[in-house]
Structure formats: structure tokens, C-alpha cells
PDB file of C-alpha atoms in Angstrom:
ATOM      1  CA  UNK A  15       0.000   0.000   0.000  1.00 48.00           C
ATOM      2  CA  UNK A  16       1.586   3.145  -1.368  1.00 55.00           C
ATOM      3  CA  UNK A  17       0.546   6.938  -0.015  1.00 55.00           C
ATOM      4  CA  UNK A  18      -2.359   5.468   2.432  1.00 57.00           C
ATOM      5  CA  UNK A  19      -4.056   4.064  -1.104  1.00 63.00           C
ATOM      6  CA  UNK A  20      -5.842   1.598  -0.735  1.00 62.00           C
ATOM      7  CA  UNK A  21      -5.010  -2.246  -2.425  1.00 68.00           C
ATOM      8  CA  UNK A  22      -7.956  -2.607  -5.236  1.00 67.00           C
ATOM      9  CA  UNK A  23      -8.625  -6.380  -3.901  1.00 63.00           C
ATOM     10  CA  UNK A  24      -9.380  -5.001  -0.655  1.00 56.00           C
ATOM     11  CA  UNK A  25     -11.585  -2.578  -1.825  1.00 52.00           C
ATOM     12  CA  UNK A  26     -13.892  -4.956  -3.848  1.00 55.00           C
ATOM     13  CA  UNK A  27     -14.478  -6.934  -0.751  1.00 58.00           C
ATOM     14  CA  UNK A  28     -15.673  -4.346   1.564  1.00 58.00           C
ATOM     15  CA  UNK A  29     -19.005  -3.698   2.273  1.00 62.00           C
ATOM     16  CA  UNK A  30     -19.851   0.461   1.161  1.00 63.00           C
ATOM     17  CA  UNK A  31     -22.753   0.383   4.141  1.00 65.00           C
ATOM     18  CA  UNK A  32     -19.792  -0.624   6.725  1.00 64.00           C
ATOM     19  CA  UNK A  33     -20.343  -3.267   9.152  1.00 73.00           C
ATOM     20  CA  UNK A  34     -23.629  -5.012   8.568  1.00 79.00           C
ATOM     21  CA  UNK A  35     -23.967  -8.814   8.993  1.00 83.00           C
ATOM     22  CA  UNK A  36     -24.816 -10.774   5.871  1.00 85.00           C
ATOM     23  CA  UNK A  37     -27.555 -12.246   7.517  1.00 88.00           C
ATOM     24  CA  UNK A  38     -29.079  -8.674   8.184  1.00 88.00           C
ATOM     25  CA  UNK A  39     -27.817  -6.847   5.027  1.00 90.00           C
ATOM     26  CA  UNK A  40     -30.126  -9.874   3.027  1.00 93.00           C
ATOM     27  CA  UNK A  41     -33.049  -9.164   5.332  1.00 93.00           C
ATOM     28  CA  UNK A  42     -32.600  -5.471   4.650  1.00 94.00           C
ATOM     29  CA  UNK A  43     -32.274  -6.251   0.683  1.00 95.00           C
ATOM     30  CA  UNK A  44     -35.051  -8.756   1.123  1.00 96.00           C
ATOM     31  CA  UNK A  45     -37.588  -5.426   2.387  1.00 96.00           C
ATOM     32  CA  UNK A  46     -36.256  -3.351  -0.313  1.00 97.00           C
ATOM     33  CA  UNK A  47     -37.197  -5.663  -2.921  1.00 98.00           C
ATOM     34  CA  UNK A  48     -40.366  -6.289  -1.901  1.00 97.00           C
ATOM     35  CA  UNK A  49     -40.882  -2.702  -1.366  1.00 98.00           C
ATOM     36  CA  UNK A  50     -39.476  -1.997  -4.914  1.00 98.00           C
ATOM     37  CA  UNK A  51     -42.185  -4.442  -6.349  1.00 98.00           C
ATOM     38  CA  UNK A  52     -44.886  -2.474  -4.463  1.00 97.00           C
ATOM     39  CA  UNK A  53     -43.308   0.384  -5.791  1.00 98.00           C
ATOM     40  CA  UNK A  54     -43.493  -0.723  -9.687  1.00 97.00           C
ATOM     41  CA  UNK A  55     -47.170  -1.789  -8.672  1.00 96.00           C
ATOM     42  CA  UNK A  56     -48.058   1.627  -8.004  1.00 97.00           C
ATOM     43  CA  UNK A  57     -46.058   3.223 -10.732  1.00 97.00           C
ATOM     44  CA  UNK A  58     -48.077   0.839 -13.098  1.00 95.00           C
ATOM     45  CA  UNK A  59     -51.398   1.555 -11.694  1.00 95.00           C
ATOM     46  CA  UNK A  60     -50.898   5.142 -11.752  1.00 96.00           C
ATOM     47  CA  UNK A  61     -49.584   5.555 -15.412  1.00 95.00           C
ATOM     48  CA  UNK A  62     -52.416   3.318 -16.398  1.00 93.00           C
ATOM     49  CA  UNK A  63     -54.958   5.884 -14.732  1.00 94.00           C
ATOM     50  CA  UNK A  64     -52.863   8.806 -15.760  1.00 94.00           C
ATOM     51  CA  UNK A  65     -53.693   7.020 -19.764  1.00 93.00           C
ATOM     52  CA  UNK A  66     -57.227   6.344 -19.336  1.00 91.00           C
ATOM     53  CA  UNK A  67     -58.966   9.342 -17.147  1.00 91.00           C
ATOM     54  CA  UNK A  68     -61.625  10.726 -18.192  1.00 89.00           C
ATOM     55  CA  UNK A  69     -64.207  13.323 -17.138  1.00 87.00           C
ATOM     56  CA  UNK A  70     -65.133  17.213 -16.380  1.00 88.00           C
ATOM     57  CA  UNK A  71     -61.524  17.275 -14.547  1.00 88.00           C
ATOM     58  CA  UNK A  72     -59.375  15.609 -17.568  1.00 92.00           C
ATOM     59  CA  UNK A  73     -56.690  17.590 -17.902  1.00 94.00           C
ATOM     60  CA  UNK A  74     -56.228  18.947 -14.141  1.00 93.00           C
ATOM     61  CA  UNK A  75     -56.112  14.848 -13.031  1.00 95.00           C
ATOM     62  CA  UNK A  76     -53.866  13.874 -16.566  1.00 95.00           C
ATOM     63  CA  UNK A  77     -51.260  16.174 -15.531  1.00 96.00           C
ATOM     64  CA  UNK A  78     -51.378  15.667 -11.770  1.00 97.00           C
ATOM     65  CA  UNK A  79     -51.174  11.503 -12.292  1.00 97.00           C
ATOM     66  CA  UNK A  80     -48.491  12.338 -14.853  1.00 97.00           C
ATOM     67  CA  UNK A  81     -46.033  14.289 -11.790  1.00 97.00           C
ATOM     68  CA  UNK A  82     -47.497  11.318  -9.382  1.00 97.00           C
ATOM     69  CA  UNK A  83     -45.588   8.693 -11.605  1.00 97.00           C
ATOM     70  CA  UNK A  84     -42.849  10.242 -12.532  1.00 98.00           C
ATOM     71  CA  UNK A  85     -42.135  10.995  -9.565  1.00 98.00           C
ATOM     72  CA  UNK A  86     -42.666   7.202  -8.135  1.00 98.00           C
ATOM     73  CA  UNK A  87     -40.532   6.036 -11.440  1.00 98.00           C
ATOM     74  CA  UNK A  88     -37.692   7.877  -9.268  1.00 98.00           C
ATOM     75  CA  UNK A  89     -38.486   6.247  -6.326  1.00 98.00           C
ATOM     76  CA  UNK A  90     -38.169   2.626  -7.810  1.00 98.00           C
ATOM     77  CA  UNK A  91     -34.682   4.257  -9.201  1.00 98.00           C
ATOM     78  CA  UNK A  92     -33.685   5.544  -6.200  1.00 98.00           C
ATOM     79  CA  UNK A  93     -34.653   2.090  -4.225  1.00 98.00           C
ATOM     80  CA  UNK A  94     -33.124  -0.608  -6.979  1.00 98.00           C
ATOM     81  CA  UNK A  95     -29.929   1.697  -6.733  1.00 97.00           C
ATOM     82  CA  UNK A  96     -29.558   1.429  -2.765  1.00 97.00           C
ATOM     83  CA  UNK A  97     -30.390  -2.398  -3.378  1.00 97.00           C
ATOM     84  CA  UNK A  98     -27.423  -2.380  -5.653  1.00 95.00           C
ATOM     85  CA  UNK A  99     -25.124  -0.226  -2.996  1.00 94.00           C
ATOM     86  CA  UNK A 100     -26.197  -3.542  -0.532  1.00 94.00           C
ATOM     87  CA  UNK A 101     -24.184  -5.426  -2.965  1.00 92.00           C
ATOM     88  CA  UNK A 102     -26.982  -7.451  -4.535  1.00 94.00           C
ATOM     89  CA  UNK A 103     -28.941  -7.041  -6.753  1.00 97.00           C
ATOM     90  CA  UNK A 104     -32.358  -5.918  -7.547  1.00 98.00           C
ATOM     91  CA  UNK A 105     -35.249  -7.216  -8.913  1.00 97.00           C
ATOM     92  CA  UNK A 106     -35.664  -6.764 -12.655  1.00 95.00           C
ATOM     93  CA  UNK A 107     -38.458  -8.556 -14.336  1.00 96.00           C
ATOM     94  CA  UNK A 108     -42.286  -8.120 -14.496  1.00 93.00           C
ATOM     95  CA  UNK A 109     -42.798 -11.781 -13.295  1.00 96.00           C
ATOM     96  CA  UNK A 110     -40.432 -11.144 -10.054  1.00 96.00           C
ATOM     97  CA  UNK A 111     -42.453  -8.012  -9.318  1.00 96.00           C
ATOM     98  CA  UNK A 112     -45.585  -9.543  -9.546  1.00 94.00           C
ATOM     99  CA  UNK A 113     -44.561 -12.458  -7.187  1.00 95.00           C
ATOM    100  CA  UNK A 114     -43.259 -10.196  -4.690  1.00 96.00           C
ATOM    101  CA  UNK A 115     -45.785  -7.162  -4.772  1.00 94.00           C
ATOM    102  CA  UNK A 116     -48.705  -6.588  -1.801  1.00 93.00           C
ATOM    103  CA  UNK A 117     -49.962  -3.851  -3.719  1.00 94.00           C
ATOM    104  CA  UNK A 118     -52.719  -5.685  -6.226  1.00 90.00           C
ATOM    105  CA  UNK A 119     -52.464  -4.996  -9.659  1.00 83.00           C
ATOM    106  CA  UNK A 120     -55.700  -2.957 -11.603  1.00 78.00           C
ATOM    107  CA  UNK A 121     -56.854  -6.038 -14.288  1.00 72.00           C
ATOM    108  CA  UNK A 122     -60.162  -4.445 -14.834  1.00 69.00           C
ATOM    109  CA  UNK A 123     -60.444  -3.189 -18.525  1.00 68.00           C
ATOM    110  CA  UNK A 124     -63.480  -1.199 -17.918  1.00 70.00           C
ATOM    111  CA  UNK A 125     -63.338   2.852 -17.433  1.00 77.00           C
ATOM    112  CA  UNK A 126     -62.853   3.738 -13.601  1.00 85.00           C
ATOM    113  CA  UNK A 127     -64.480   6.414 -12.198  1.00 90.00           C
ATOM    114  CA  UNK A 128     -61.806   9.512 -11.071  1.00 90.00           C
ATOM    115  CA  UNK A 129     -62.775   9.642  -8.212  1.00 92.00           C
ATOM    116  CA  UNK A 130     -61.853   5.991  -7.826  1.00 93.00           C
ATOM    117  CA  UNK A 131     -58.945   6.154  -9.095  1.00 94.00           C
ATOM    118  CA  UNK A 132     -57.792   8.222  -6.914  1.00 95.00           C
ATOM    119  CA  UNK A 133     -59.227   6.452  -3.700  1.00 95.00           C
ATOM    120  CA  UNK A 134     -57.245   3.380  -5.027  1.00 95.00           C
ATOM    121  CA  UNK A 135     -54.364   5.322  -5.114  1.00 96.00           C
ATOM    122  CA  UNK A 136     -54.503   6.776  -2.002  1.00 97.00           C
ATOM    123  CA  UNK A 137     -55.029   3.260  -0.260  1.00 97.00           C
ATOM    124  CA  UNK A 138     -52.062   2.210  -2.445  1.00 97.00           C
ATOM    125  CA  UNK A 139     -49.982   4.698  -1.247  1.00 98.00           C
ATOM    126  CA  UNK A 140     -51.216   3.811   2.333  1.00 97.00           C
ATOM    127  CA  UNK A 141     -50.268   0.192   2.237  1.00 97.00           C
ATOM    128  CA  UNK A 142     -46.840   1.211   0.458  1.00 98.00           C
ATOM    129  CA  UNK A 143     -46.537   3.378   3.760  1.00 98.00           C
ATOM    130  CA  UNK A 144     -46.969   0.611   6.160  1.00 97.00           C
ATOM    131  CA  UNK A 145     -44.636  -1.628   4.448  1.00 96.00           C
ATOM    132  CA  UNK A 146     -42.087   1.042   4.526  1.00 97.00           C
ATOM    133  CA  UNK A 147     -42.718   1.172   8.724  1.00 97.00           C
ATOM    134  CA  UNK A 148     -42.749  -2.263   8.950  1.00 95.00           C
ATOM    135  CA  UNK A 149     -39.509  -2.595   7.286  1.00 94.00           C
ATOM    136  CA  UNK A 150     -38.082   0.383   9.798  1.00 94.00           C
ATOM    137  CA  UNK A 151     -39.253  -0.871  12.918  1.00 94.00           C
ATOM    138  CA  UNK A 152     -36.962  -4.095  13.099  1.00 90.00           C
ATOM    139  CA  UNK A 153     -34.478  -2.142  15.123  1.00 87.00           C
ATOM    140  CA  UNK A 154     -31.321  -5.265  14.788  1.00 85.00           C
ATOM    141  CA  UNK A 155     -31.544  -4.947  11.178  1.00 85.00           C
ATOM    142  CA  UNK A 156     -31.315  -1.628  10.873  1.00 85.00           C
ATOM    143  CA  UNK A 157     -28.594  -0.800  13.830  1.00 85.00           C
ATOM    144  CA  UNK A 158     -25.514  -1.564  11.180  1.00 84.00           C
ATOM    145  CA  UNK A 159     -27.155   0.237   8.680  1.00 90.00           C
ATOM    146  CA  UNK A 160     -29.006   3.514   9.830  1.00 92.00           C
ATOM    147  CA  UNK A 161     -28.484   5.194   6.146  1.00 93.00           C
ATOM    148  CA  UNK A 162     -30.813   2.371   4.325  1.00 95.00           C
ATOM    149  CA  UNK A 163     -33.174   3.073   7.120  1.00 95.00           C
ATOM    150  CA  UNK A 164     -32.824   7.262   6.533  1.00 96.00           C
ATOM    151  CA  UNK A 165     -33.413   6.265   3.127  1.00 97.00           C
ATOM    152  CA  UNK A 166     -36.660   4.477   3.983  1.00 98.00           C
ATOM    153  CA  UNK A 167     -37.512   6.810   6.014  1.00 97.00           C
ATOM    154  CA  UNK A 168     -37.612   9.588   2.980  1.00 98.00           C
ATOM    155  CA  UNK A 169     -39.415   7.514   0.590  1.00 98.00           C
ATOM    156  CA  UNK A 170     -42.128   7.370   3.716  1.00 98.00           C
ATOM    157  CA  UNK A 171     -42.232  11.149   3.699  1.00 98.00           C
ATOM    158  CA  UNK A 172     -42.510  11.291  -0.479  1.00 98.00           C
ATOM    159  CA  UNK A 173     -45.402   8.558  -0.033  1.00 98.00           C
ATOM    160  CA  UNK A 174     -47.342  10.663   2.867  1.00 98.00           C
ATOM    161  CA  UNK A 175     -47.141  13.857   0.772  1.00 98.00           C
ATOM    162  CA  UNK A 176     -48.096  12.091  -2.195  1.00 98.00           C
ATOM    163  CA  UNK A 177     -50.917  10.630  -0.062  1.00 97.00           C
ATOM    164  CA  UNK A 178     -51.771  13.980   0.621  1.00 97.00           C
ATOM    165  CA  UNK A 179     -51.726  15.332  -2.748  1.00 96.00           C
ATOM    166  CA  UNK A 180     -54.355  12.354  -3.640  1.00 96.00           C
ATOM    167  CA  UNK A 181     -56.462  13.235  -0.542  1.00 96.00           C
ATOM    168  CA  UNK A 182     -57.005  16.956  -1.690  1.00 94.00           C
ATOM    169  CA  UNK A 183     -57.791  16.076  -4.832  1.00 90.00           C
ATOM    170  CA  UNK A 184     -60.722  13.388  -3.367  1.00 91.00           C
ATOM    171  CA  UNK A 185     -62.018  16.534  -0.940  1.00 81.00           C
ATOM    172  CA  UNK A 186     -61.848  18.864  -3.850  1.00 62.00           C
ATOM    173  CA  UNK A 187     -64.429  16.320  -5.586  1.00 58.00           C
ATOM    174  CA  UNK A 188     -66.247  15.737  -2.577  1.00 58.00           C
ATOM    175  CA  UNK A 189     -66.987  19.522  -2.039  1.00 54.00           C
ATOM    176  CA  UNK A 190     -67.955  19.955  -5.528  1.00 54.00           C
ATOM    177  CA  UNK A 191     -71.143  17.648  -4.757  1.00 57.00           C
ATOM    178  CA  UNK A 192     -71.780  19.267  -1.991  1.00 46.00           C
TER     179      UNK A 192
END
């Protein structure tokens, strides 16, 4: 080792997180994943509304469903890349997605209401939420690695405001009947 640098076989072995247990760094990976197929769930489901909405409100919901998956196409991004800095490797196909997703997929080929789009969104983004604090509270997997679980925590925070955002829109609607 020359000048402090650092031998380039040495380097490949360590772990970029620091000192996390195999054991826990796959349980850690194992949450991500699942969370990324959630993730790619909702991205789905919300480009598919953001293609077929309809209504009085067209363009207002079009664009709005447009930011919403765009911005969740980041998300998945941003969670497949921390899977990668774990050192393994995320998951990449529509059939591995579907087999590890809680959020159900939208089959039905019949126009949905706005408003129901949105309240299927919104409980999406709900259940995406409580998979994200279930991942968080396991405390031992997490005490090795507390920038996967700042991480988690900020995808949380995009998912309430996004929540939000969905649950204006739905009491926008719902004082327009009234």
C-alpha cells in the first residue's frame, strides 16, 4: 500500500454500508425488494390511470397523475440503486415483481371512475406506507445500517405527501357535490 491508497482487492471486498452482517444486510435487501415491487405496482397503476382518465376534470387529473408517476418512477430508481449499494442485486423482471408485490395490480379493462382512481391510489400509497414502517421498525436490522433506514424513512415522507396530494384532490371532488 503506497501513499495510504488503498489495495484494489481489498476494496472490492468491503461492504460500502460498513459493518452489517450478511444475515441482516439480506433481510434489509429482502424489504427493499419487496418494497421496490410495491413500488413498480403503483407506478403501473398510476400511469395506467394517468392514460385512461376521463371526465369534467381531464386535464387537471392527466397532468397531476403524470407528476405522481414520474415521480414514483424515481423512487423505484432511487430504491433498486440502494439495493445495488447492498451489494446485490435488484429485482428486474415483471414476473419477479408480480410475485413479490402486496400492492394488487388494476386487471379491470373497464373505465374507472376519477374519483376511484384516486381512492385506489390513495389506499395504495397507504399500504406502500406501512410496508415502509414495517420494514423500519426491526431495530437489529437496521442498527448496522441507519443510512438504508434514513433512506426508507424519505421515501415514507414522499409517499405521505403524495398521499396527501391524492387526498385533496378526493375533498376537492367531494366539495364539488356538496
Amino acid at each position: 500500500m503506497k501513499n495510504g491508497s488503498l489495495n484494489i482487492n481489498k476494496a472490492k471486498k468491503m461492504n460500502p454500508v460498513g459493518e452489517v452482517t450478511a444475515k441482516c444486510n439480506k433481510q434489509i435487501v429482502d424489504s427493499l425488494n419487496v418494497i421496490l415491487a410495491d413500488e413498480f405496482a403503483l407506478f403501473t397503476k398510476t400511469l395506467n390511470f394517468h392514460w385512461n382518465v376521463t371526465g369534467p376534470r381531464f386535464h387537471s387529473l392527466h397532468t397531476f397523475l403524470d407528476e405522481q408517476y414520474r415521480d414514483l418512477l424515481t423512487i423505484m430508481d432511487d430504491v433498486a440503486e440502494r439495493v445495488r449499494v447492498l451489494g446485490s442485486r435488484p429485482l428486474g423482471s415483471a414476473k419477479e415483481m408480480l410475485s413479490n408485490m402486496g400492492v394488487k395490480e388494476s386487471t379491470s379493462t373497464s373505465p374507472t371512475p376519477a374519483t376511484e382512481m384516486l381512492s385506489i391510489l390513495l389506499r395504495d400509497h397507504l399500504q406502500v406506507q406501512a410496508q415502509i414502517k414495517t420494514a423500519v421498525s426491526d431495530k437489529d436490522a437496521f442498527d448496522k445500517d441507519p443510512g438504508t433506514e434514513d433512506f426508507l424513512i424519505g421515501i415514507l415522507q414522499k409517499h405521505e405527501k403524495m398521499s396527501w396530494m391524492l387526498k385533496s384532490h378526493l375533498d376537492v371532488i367531494k366539495d364539488a357535490r356538496h
